[in-house]
């Protein structure tokens, strides 16, 4: 009896790991192939499977050519600037807006909160036409990084996440600070922000990934090649006349993904705990 | 202690940056888009001339828009597939076994990759002599050699479904994490009690897991339904709308930024918004019986 139970357990475990590995292959195979092709100095095996999943004549030649033929560092700089600007803006705006929605009583509170959350249900791509008009005609921010960043700064997700985080804090902490004569801004900055640091970190991480990968809006608003972020610039180059060889294309793809992957490796544990707050 | 009036002032002061930005870039566009839908936008002067329901009448008759809308609705097929898979995968990685953190990370990698960059790789996966063709030939679903080679995203019969597979690959990690968060809120005692009562894995999944993560299912289904209705990024980067993959939102962007018919684009956008709202309401009715 005990023996058959152990066998069932072992089989169950084996089944689970088989499922996990198969699914891992499904999510990773395109990038695995891209890395292998990018590393192969000899491209003759690119379309031979499964041979192409292991580099032929490994070397960094194609990666060097990416730097030589595509303004990769310019795109990288633009992506970095865009991401930093977006993170700073989103965090400040969400923290400021989340606090009153979570902890202060004022008329119109529910209406404002519902209006903000309702925007999650709308296809905001529809707003691109008016935003394009506003940006180019009235604000004069067409083809600027500011124009690419601005519409992404105030979003329902960040405000909602911070509101949820602030609601978890005991009221005593706020009352004590008020008795000590702290202003609301001081309470927010000295009491609330330090306690909710993990949520703020999670928000910053999510914002970074979104800003880094944003494609449609920057692609619409930016027309100068030198101003484009990686997701737009590299894509345009790789699907246009620069795409002379698959090896070069895959090397560029790998280079574009590496910064996100490095960042992800360091911040991985926040991704899950961060979304936790959004669900509850 | 301050009186409640001063809190009102402070509250609005704190909310001001968010409300101003959302006002300009979120609420105003919705209103302006609605207005644009009933008029003609003059690119030179920026004037809008009212034309009643002209755009809607045009859309009602136009074959291309009907087709785009049909493709967008067809895209909804992905919602149940991606939701059930994500829940099953979340269940798999929710066990406290060695290597789980690594598996979760691997499943999340497609989510953090830019859609445009991932599409460059997938275009090669879908090439007539790419990985997908090889895979089907290897398991003998397709004949060997040139006969079995299919241009997956160039062929109108398969292209839209292939774009859906890409969406599935790209998005499943995101929903998996949301479900994981939901699953971790379930106390292990409930499941242990069910095991003692002799419930098998299948029964435990349907009778315990699914009801307890119902709020997460609502959130995820809602998110993926709206994402499916407004699918066009994937289409834009993978097929550029060729091979019968033209979706409703692709029509909107195409009318606006290729034909420069902002009014017609706005009207089409309004129709898409309308569909989004209808689907959101249906889902709240269906899932949200308690809340």
XYZ file of C-alpha atoms in Angstrom:
571
model
C 0.000 0.000 0.000
C 2.707 2.429 1.045
C 4.780 1.352 -1.920
C 2.058 2.004 -4.514
C 1.504 5.418 -2.950
C 5.172 6.278 -3.445
C 4.969 5.135 -7.051
C 1.858 7.253 -7.687
C 3.611 10.221 -6.099
C 6.694 9.678 -8.274
C 4.585 9.352 -11.426
C 2.667 12.501 -10.547
C 5.924 14.362 -10.002
C 7.317 13.046 -13.270
C 4.176 14.140 -15.092
C 4.376 17.594 -13.563
C 7.970 18.136 -14.531
C 7.333 16.854 -18.054
C 4.563 19.414 -18.407
C 6.744 22.153 -17.000
C 9.673 21.373 -19.282
C 7.502 21.083 -22.400
C 5.898 24.423 -21.678
C 9.300 25.964 -20.964
C 10.446 24.786 -24.397
C 7.374 26.412 -25.925
C 8.066 29.806 -24.329
C 11.806 29.804 -24.884
C 12.367 28.191 -28.298
C 12.166 31.347 -30.461
C 14.800 33.127 -28.414
C 16.957 30.039 -28.113
C 16.983 29.791 -31.897
C 17.674 33.546 -32.205
C 20.663 33.325 -29.857
C 22.018 30.305 -31.660
C 21.650 31.891 -35.110
C 23.159 35.165 -33.893
C 26.157 33.332 -32.472
C 26.730 31.251 -35.610
C 29.389 32.919 -37.730
C 28.622 30.345 -40.409
C 24.937 30.876 -41.348
C 24.598 27.754 -43.516
C 22.670 25.814 -40.853
C 20.137 28.546 -40.037
C 17.237 26.690 -41.665
C 18.326 23.192 -40.712
C 16.434 21.922 -37.698
C 17.166 20.872 -35.019
C 20.801 21.537 -35.977
C 20.292 25.318 -35.873
C 19.510 25.263 -32.159
C 23.232 24.848 -31.539
C 25.590 27.552 -32.901
C 27.746 26.663 -35.909
C 31.249 28.104 -35.736
C 30.410 30.272 -32.669
C 31.605 33.861 -32.612
C 30.487 37.436 -32.070
C 30.924 38.627 -35.650
C 27.198 39.330 -36.256
C 26.915 41.236 -32.989
C 29.807 43.476 -33.988
C 28.119 44.088 -37.324
C 24.924 45.186 -35.530
C 26.860 47.925 -33.749
C 28.525 48.906 -37.017
C 25.383 48.976 -39.173
C 22.545 50.028 -36.856
C 22.637 53.102 -34.562
C 22.093 50.698 -31.694
C 23.605 52.904 -28.988
C 21.412 55.853 -30.041
C 18.288 53.702 -29.749
C 19.530 52.375 -26.407
C 20.031 55.922 -25.119
C 16.523 56.929 -26.279
C 14.956 53.876 -24.642
C 16.793 54.660 -21.409
C 15.728 58.316 -21.402
C 12.139 57.408 -22.213
C 12.003 54.751 -19.509
C 13.538 56.938 -16.787
C 11.220 59.829 -17.623
C 8.182 57.556 -17.592
C 9.113 55.838 -14.314
C 9.741 59.106 -12.429
C 6.501 60.587 -13.752
C 4.341 57.521 -13.153
C 5.630 56.944 -9.614
C 5.202 60.567 -8.498
C 1.760 60.928 -10.067
C 0.472 57.548 -8.839
C 1.737 58.052 -5.276
C 0.205 61.523 -5.104
C -3.122 60.397 -6.533
C -3.292 57.087 -4.660
C -2.989 58.690 -1.217
C -6.164 60.821 -1.167
C -8.142 58.037 -2.854
C -7.079 55.624 -0.126
C -6.911 57.739 3.025
C -8.700 61.109 2.731
C -12.397 61.899 2.733
C -13.492 64.453 0.163
C -16.506 65.077 -2.065
C -16.333 63.423 -5.481
C -13.941 60.715 -4.326
C -15.959 57.757 -5.559
C -16.764 59.405 -8.858
C -13.096 60.149 -9.523
C -12.052 56.636 -8.586
C -14.684 55.004 -10.801
C -13.770 57.302 -13.690
C -10.097 56.353 -13.391
C -10.815 52.612 -13.186
C -13.287 52.788 -16.076
C -10.487 53.883 -18.407
C -9.070 50.361 -18.057
C -12.087 49.043 -19.957
C -11.716 51.389 -22.912
C -9.518 50.630 -25.888
C -7.116 53.521 -25.455
C -5.715 52.962 -28.927
C -8.826 54.840 -30.007
C -7.478 57.842 -28.120
C -4.420 57.865 -30.340
C -6.072 59.981 -33.016
C -7.075 62.827 -30.653
C -3.744 62.489 -28.834
C -1.887 62.739 -32.099
C -3.813 65.918 -32.945
C -3.262 67.393 -29.450
C 0.393 66.559 -29.500
C 1.298 67.794 -32.956
C -1.131 70.684 -33.396
C -1.601 72.173 -29.937
C 1.405 71.192 -27.839
C 4.005 71.205 -30.587
C 5.466 67.974 -29.223
C 5.326 65.917 -32.410
C 8.529 63.963 -33.006
C 9.852 64.560 -29.478
C 10.631 62.135 -26.669
C 8.417 64.235 -24.370
C 5.532 63.642 -26.754
C 6.248 59.923 -26.682
C 6.290 59.857 -22.866
C 3.529 62.264 -21.831
C 0.355 60.214 -22.520
C 1.760 57.281 -20.530
C 2.374 59.153 -17.283
C -1.048 59.039 -15.655
C -2.474 55.543 -15.833
C -5.224 53.741 -13.945
C -2.979 50.792 -13.130
C -0.406 52.794 -11.135
C -2.999 54.825 -9.252
C -4.973 51.693 -8.431
C -1.865 49.812 -7.266
C -0.787 52.639 -4.958
C -4.302 53.087 -3.592
C -4.412 49.391 -2.698
C -0.983 49.631 -1.036
C -1.886 52.724 1.011
C -5.101 51.091 2.217
C -3.098 48.360 3.960
C -1.364 50.826 6.307
C -2.750 51.072 9.894
C -4.644 54.290 10.580
C -2.740 54.742 13.901
C 0.424 55.512 12.000
C -1.269 58.374 10.152
C -3.051 59.658 13.271
C 0.205 59.699 15.232
C 1.897 61.724 12.520
C -1.041 64.159 12.409
C -0.915 64.634 16.184
C 2.777 65.454 15.817
C 1.732 68.215 13.443
C 2.931 66.698 10.175
C 1.424 68.080 6.965
C -0.259 65.661 4.572
C 2.715 65.865 2.229
C 5.038 64.995 5.103
C 2.826 62.068 6.097
C 2.865 60.840 2.531
C 6.626 61.239 2.116
C 7.871 60.215 5.580
C 5.294 57.615 6.622
C 3.437 56.180 3.639
C 6.170 56.028 1.017
C 8.755 54.136 3.133
C 6.179 51.573 4.256
C 4.913 50.942 0.714
C 8.393 50.786 -0.845
C 7.846 47.221 -2.203
C 4.703 48.308 -4.071
C 6.471 51.377 -5.426
C 9.333 49.174 -6.581
C 6.870 46.850 -8.306
C 5.184 49.800 -10.006
C 8.546 51.154 -11.164
C 9.506 47.754 -12.587
C 6.250 47.314 -14.487
C 6.448 50.845 -15.795
C 9.977 50.299 -16.979
C 9.092 47.167 -18.913
C 6.069 48.857 -20.507
C 7.968 52.016 -21.398
C 10.937 50.081 -22.708
C 8.736 47.952 -24.946
C 6.184 50.573 -26.003
C 5.855 50.372 -29.743
C 2.679 51.736 -31.318
C 2.539 55.241 -29.855
C 6.271 56.090 -30.195
C 6.118 54.706 -33.708
C 3.287 57.114 -34.541
C 4.653 60.209 -32.878
C 8.367 59.892 -33.695
C 9.561 60.316 -37.246
C 13.284 61.037 -36.876
C 15.330 57.874 -36.765
C 17.764 59.339 -34.220
C 14.950 59.859 -31.708
C 13.532 56.356 -31.784
C 13.717 53.866 -28.921
C 14.944 50.306 -29.419
C 11.523 48.701 -29.887
C 10.769 51.042 -32.808
C 14.204 51.701 -34.305
C 15.445 48.128 -34.327
C 12.106 46.842 -35.649
C 12.105 49.349 -38.506
C 15.703 48.550 -39.372
C 15.198 44.816 -39.197
C 12.099 44.702 -41.332
C 13.415 47.256 -43.822
C 16.338 47.370 -46.204
C 18.889 46.747 -43.441
C 17.646 43.231 -42.962
C 20.215 41.695 -45.279
C 20.752 38.466 -43.374
C 18.843 36.451 -40.805
C 22.033 36.133 -38.748
C 22.360 39.905 -38.461
C 18.659 40.281 -37.639
C 18.800 37.658 -34.887
C 21.948 39.175 -33.397
C 20.154 42.539 -33.202
C 17.092 40.900 -31.653
C 19.238 39.254 -28.979
C 21.038 42.526 -28.232
C 17.696 44.296 -27.847
C 16.349 41.731 -25.433
C 19.471 41.427 -23.256
C 18.958 44.693 -21.300
C 15.399 43.655 -20.361
C 16.557 40.171 -19.406
C 19.353 41.435 -17.167
C 16.921 43.784 -15.496
C 14.369 40.981 -15.136
C 16.938 38.658 -13.558
C 17.554 41.147 -10.771
C 13.962 42.139 -10.107
C 12.169 38.873 -10.848
C 10.731 38.311 -7.365
C 8.927 41.672 -7.405
C 6.986 40.799 -10.546
C 4.844 38.243 -8.758
C 4.478 40.038 -5.431
C 3.762 43.277 -7.300
C 0.835 41.913 -9.248
C -0.446 40.372 -6.046
C -1.594 43.816 -4.886
C -3.487 44.424 -8.108
C -5.543 41.254 -7.746
C -6.677 41.589 -4.142
C -6.648 68.626 13.871
C -7.652 69.930 10.523
C -11.223 70.224 9.434
C -12.593 68.236 6.528
C -12.509 71.210 4.160
C -8.750 71.421 4.192
C -8.604 67.739 3.296
C -10.724 68.435 0.249
C -8.259 71.048 -0.932
C -5.290 68.766 -0.248
C -6.951 65.796 -1.883
C -7.578 67.703 -5.089
C -4.108 69.192 -4.991
C -2.614 65.694 -4.812
C -4.946 64.415 -7.505
C -4.336 67.390 -9.784
C -1.334 66.062 -11.764
C -3.083 62.764 -12.451
C -6.415 64.373 -13.280
C -4.899 67.010 -15.553
C -2.857 64.472 -17.509
C -5.697 61.977 -17.688
C -7.998 64.800 -18.642
C -5.826 65.736 -21.593
C -4.700 62.305 -22.739
C -7.481 59.947 -21.642
C -10.833 61.632 -21.001
C -10.593 64.353 -23.612
C -9.625 61.868 -26.372
C -12.733 59.797 -25.590
C -14.931 62.888 -25.871
C -13.115 64.302 -28.890
C -13.132 60.939 -30.624
C -16.901 60.744 -30.174
C -17.254 64.232 -31.640
C -14.883 63.446 -34.525
C -16.945 60.389 -35.389
C -19.802 62.663 -36.453
C -17.746 65.011 -38.554
C -15.061 65.508 -41.151
C -11.678 66.584 -39.872
C -9.793 68.999 -42.071
C -6.098 68.244 -41.796
C -5.005 71.706 -42.877
C -7.077 73.868 -40.543
C -8.008 71.354 -37.852
C -11.694 72.217 -38.284
C -14.393 69.645 -37.809
C -17.502 69.946 -39.962
C -20.535 68.091 -38.666
C -21.824 65.456 -41.079
C -24.390 63.588 -38.971
C -24.142 59.823 -39.273
C -22.309 59.755 -42.623
C -19.338 57.768 -41.316
C -21.535 55.227 -39.592
C -23.655 54.793 -42.720
C -20.476 54.256 -44.696
C -19.117 51.734 -42.187
C -22.440 49.936 -42.128
C -22.097 49.276 -45.830
C -18.371 48.821 -46.194
C -17.180 45.269 -46.732
C -13.650 45.937 -45.449
C -14.857 47.142 -42.065
C -17.247 44.215 -41.682
C -14.380 41.923 -42.435
C -12.127 43.669 -39.926
C -14.807 43.439 -37.269
C -15.354 39.761 -38.030
C -11.638 39.099 -37.598
C -11.632 40.959 -34.290
C -14.538 38.883 -33.028
C -12.868 35.712 -34.284
C -9.900 36.740 -32.172
C -12.057 36.181 -29.082
C -11.462 32.449 -29.606
C -8.149 32.972 -27.876
C -9.749 34.092 -24.597
C -10.913 30.697 -23.233
C -7.789 28.963 -24.553
C -5.372 31.388 -22.943
C -7.332 31.569 -19.669
C -7.615 27.822 -19.119
C -3.979 27.279 -20.083
C -2.784 30.077 -17.826
C -4.723 28.677 -14.888
C -3.350 25.167 -15.469
C 0.208 26.481 -15.802
C -0.234 28.607 -12.666
C -1.416 25.504 -10.840
C 1.689 23.639 -12.026
C 4.129 26.299 -10.848
C 2.272 26.867 -7.579
C 3.748 23.681 -6.081
C 6.654 24.057 -3.708
C 9.060 21.941 -5.719
C 12.664 22.641 -6.696
C 13.100 24.771 -9.819
C 9.704 26.496 -9.700
C 11.129 30.021 -9.582
C 13.120 29.229 -12.698
C 10.083 27.882 -14.557
C 8.005 30.927 -13.592
C 10.773 33.186 -14.879
C 11.065 31.288 -18.165
C 7.304 31.537 -18.745
C 7.442 35.266 -18.090
C 10.206 36.033 -20.591
C 7.857 36.477 -23.598
C 5.872 39.027 -21.573
C 8.857 41.263 -20.958
C 10.059 41.148 -24.566
C 8.919 43.990 -26.833
C 6.108 42.857 -29.118
C 7.893 44.246 -32.169
C 11.160 42.482 -31.411
C 9.490 39.163 -30.564
C 7.582 39.430 -33.842
C 10.836 39.616 -35.807
C 11.774 36.185 -34.453
C 8.301 34.741 -34.982
C 8.240 35.872 -38.602
C 11.106 33.438 -39.044
C 9.381 30.741 -37.023
C 6.419 31.068 -39.406
C 8.503 31.122 -42.585
C 7.662 28.393 -45.081
C 10.890 26.578 -44.192
C 10.909 27.757 -40.559
C 10.622 26.000 -37.224
C 6.849 25.466 -37.347
C 6.958 23.710 -40.705
C 9.867 21.571 -39.497
C 7.992 20.665 -36.322
C 4.874 19.517 -38.171
C 6.969 17.584 -40.662
C 8.875 15.926 -37.831
C 5.689 14.669 -36.177
C 4.382 13.676 -39.638
C 1.390 15.994 -39.656
C 2.667 17.585 -42.856
C 4.362 15.776 -45.743
C 8.140 15.960 -46.065
C 9.868 18.311 -48.467
C 8.467 21.295 -50.342
C 4.931 19.827 -50.408
C 4.574 20.285 -46.683
C 5.897 23.812 -46.555
C 3.354 26.428 -45.567
C 3.869 30.167 -45.428
C 1.993 30.345 -42.134
C 1.453 34.104 -41.904
C 1.251 34.672 -45.668
C -1.560 32.184 -46.178
C -5.039 33.678 -45.549
C -6.326 30.331 -44.215
C -3.825 30.168 -41.376
C -2.480 33.693 -40.855
C -5.019 34.981 -38.312
C -4.727 31.815 -36.210
C -0.941 32.087 -36.298
C -1.161 35.652 -35.024
C -3.358 34.264 -32.232
C -0.716 31.676 -31.370
C 1.776 34.520 -31.095
C -0.619 36.387 -28.770
C -0.965 33.213 -26.713
C 2.803 32.786 -26.451
C 3.300 36.450 -25.589
C 0.516 36.752 -23.036
C 0.191 33.497 -21.131
C 2.953 34.366 -18.647
C 1.160 37.556 -17.675
C -2.110 35.779 -16.861
C -0.184 32.949 -15.195
C 1.275 35.417 -12.698
C -2.162 36.902 -11.986
C -3.597 33.427 -11.377
C -0.590 32.516 -9.261
C -1.324 35.479 -7.022
C -4.926 34.274 -6.763
C -3.895 30.684 -6.039
C -1.495 31.695 -3.305
C -4.360 33.283 -1.408
C -6.043 29.847 -1.079
C -5.126 28.142 2.169
C -3.605 24.681 1.646
C -5.894 23.149 4.325
C -8.896 23.274 1.990
C -7.136 21.185 -0.615
C -5.774 18.779 2.019
C -9.271 18.239 3.378
C -10.504 17.448 -0.141
C -7.704 14.940 -0.636
C -8.715 13.211 2.621
C -12.298 13.077 1.357
C -11.011 11.224 -1.692
C -11.443 13.911 -4.353
C -9.207 13.367 -7.381
C -7.072 16.044 -9.028
C -9.731 16.802 -11.651
C -12.488 17.214 -9.062
C -10.248 19.335 -6.840
C -9.450 21.612 -9.778
C -13.083 22.211 -10.756
C -14.704 22.148 -7.308
C -12.080 24.029 -5.290
C -9.530 25.882 -7.379
C -11.871 27.359 -9.974
C -14.534 28.683 -7.546
C -11.896 30.158 -5.234
C -10.039 32.035 -7.965
C -13.269 33.248 -9.564
C -12.479 36.953 -8.955
C -9.122 36.478 -10.671
C -10.827 34.638 -13.532
C -13.159 37.608 -13.988
C -10.275 40.075 -14.020
C -8.167 38.000 -16.410
C -11.015 37.156 -18.787
C -12.010 40.794 -18.899
C -8.444 41.902 -19.610
C -7.903 39.301 -22.302
C -11.291 39.910 -23.930
C -10.554 43.601 -24.279
C -7.044 42.783 -25.458
C -8.488 40.382 -28.056
C -11.055 42.869 -29.365
C -8.384 45.513 -29.743
C -5.785 43.156 -31.179
C -3.729 44.974 -33.731
C -0.197 45.413 -32.419
C 0.492 41.765 -33.127
C -1.123 42.063 -36.545
C 0.798 45.237 -37.297
C 4.179 43.731 -36.502
C 3.604 40.224 -37.856
C 1.586 40.558 -41.049
C 0.911 44.288 -41.565
C -2.739 43.320 -42.003
C -2.012 41.135 -45.044
C -3.402 37.634 -45.632
C -6.815 38.186 -44.067
C -5.556 39.359 -40.682
C -7.053 42.841 -40.885
C -8.672 43.624 -37.515
C -11.029 46.404 -36.450
C -8.432 48.486 -34.678
C -6.053 48.014 -37.586
C -8.784 49.532 -39.722
C -8.983 52.492 -37.311
C -5.244 53.196 -37.400
C -5.102 52.603 -41.147
C -7.941 55.034 -41.847
C -6.360 57.644 -39.609
C -2.683 57.488 -40.428
C -2.643 56.123 -43.964
C -5.866 57.536 -45.441
C -5.891 60.562 -43.109
C -9.640 60.190 -42.713
C -9.734 60.985 -39.004
C -13.521 61.205 -38.885
C -14.126 57.757 -40.332
C -11.378 56.320 -38.135
C -12.990 57.863 -35.066
C -16.366 56.402 -36.011
C -14.827 52.954 -36.420
C -13.044 53.423 -33.098
C -16.350 54.212 -31.456
C -17.794 50.967 -32.798
C -14.830 49.046 -31.330
C -15.293 50.820 -27.982
C -18.967 49.884 -28.080
C -18.087 46.199 -28.542
C -15.581 46.395 -25.665
C -18.203 47.797 -23.346
C -20.851 45.249 -24.332
C -18.424 42.401 -23.674
C -17.344 43.902 -20.343
C -20.982 44.165 -19.231
C -21.746 40.584 -20.302
C -18.775 39.313 -18.331
C -19.631 41.237 -15.202
C -23.128 39.727 -15.381
C -21.749 36.263 -15.973
C -18.956 36.115 -13.410
C -19.617 38.886 -10.967
C -22.754 37.500 -9.328
C -21.559 38.237 -5.804
C -19.574 41.408 -6.193
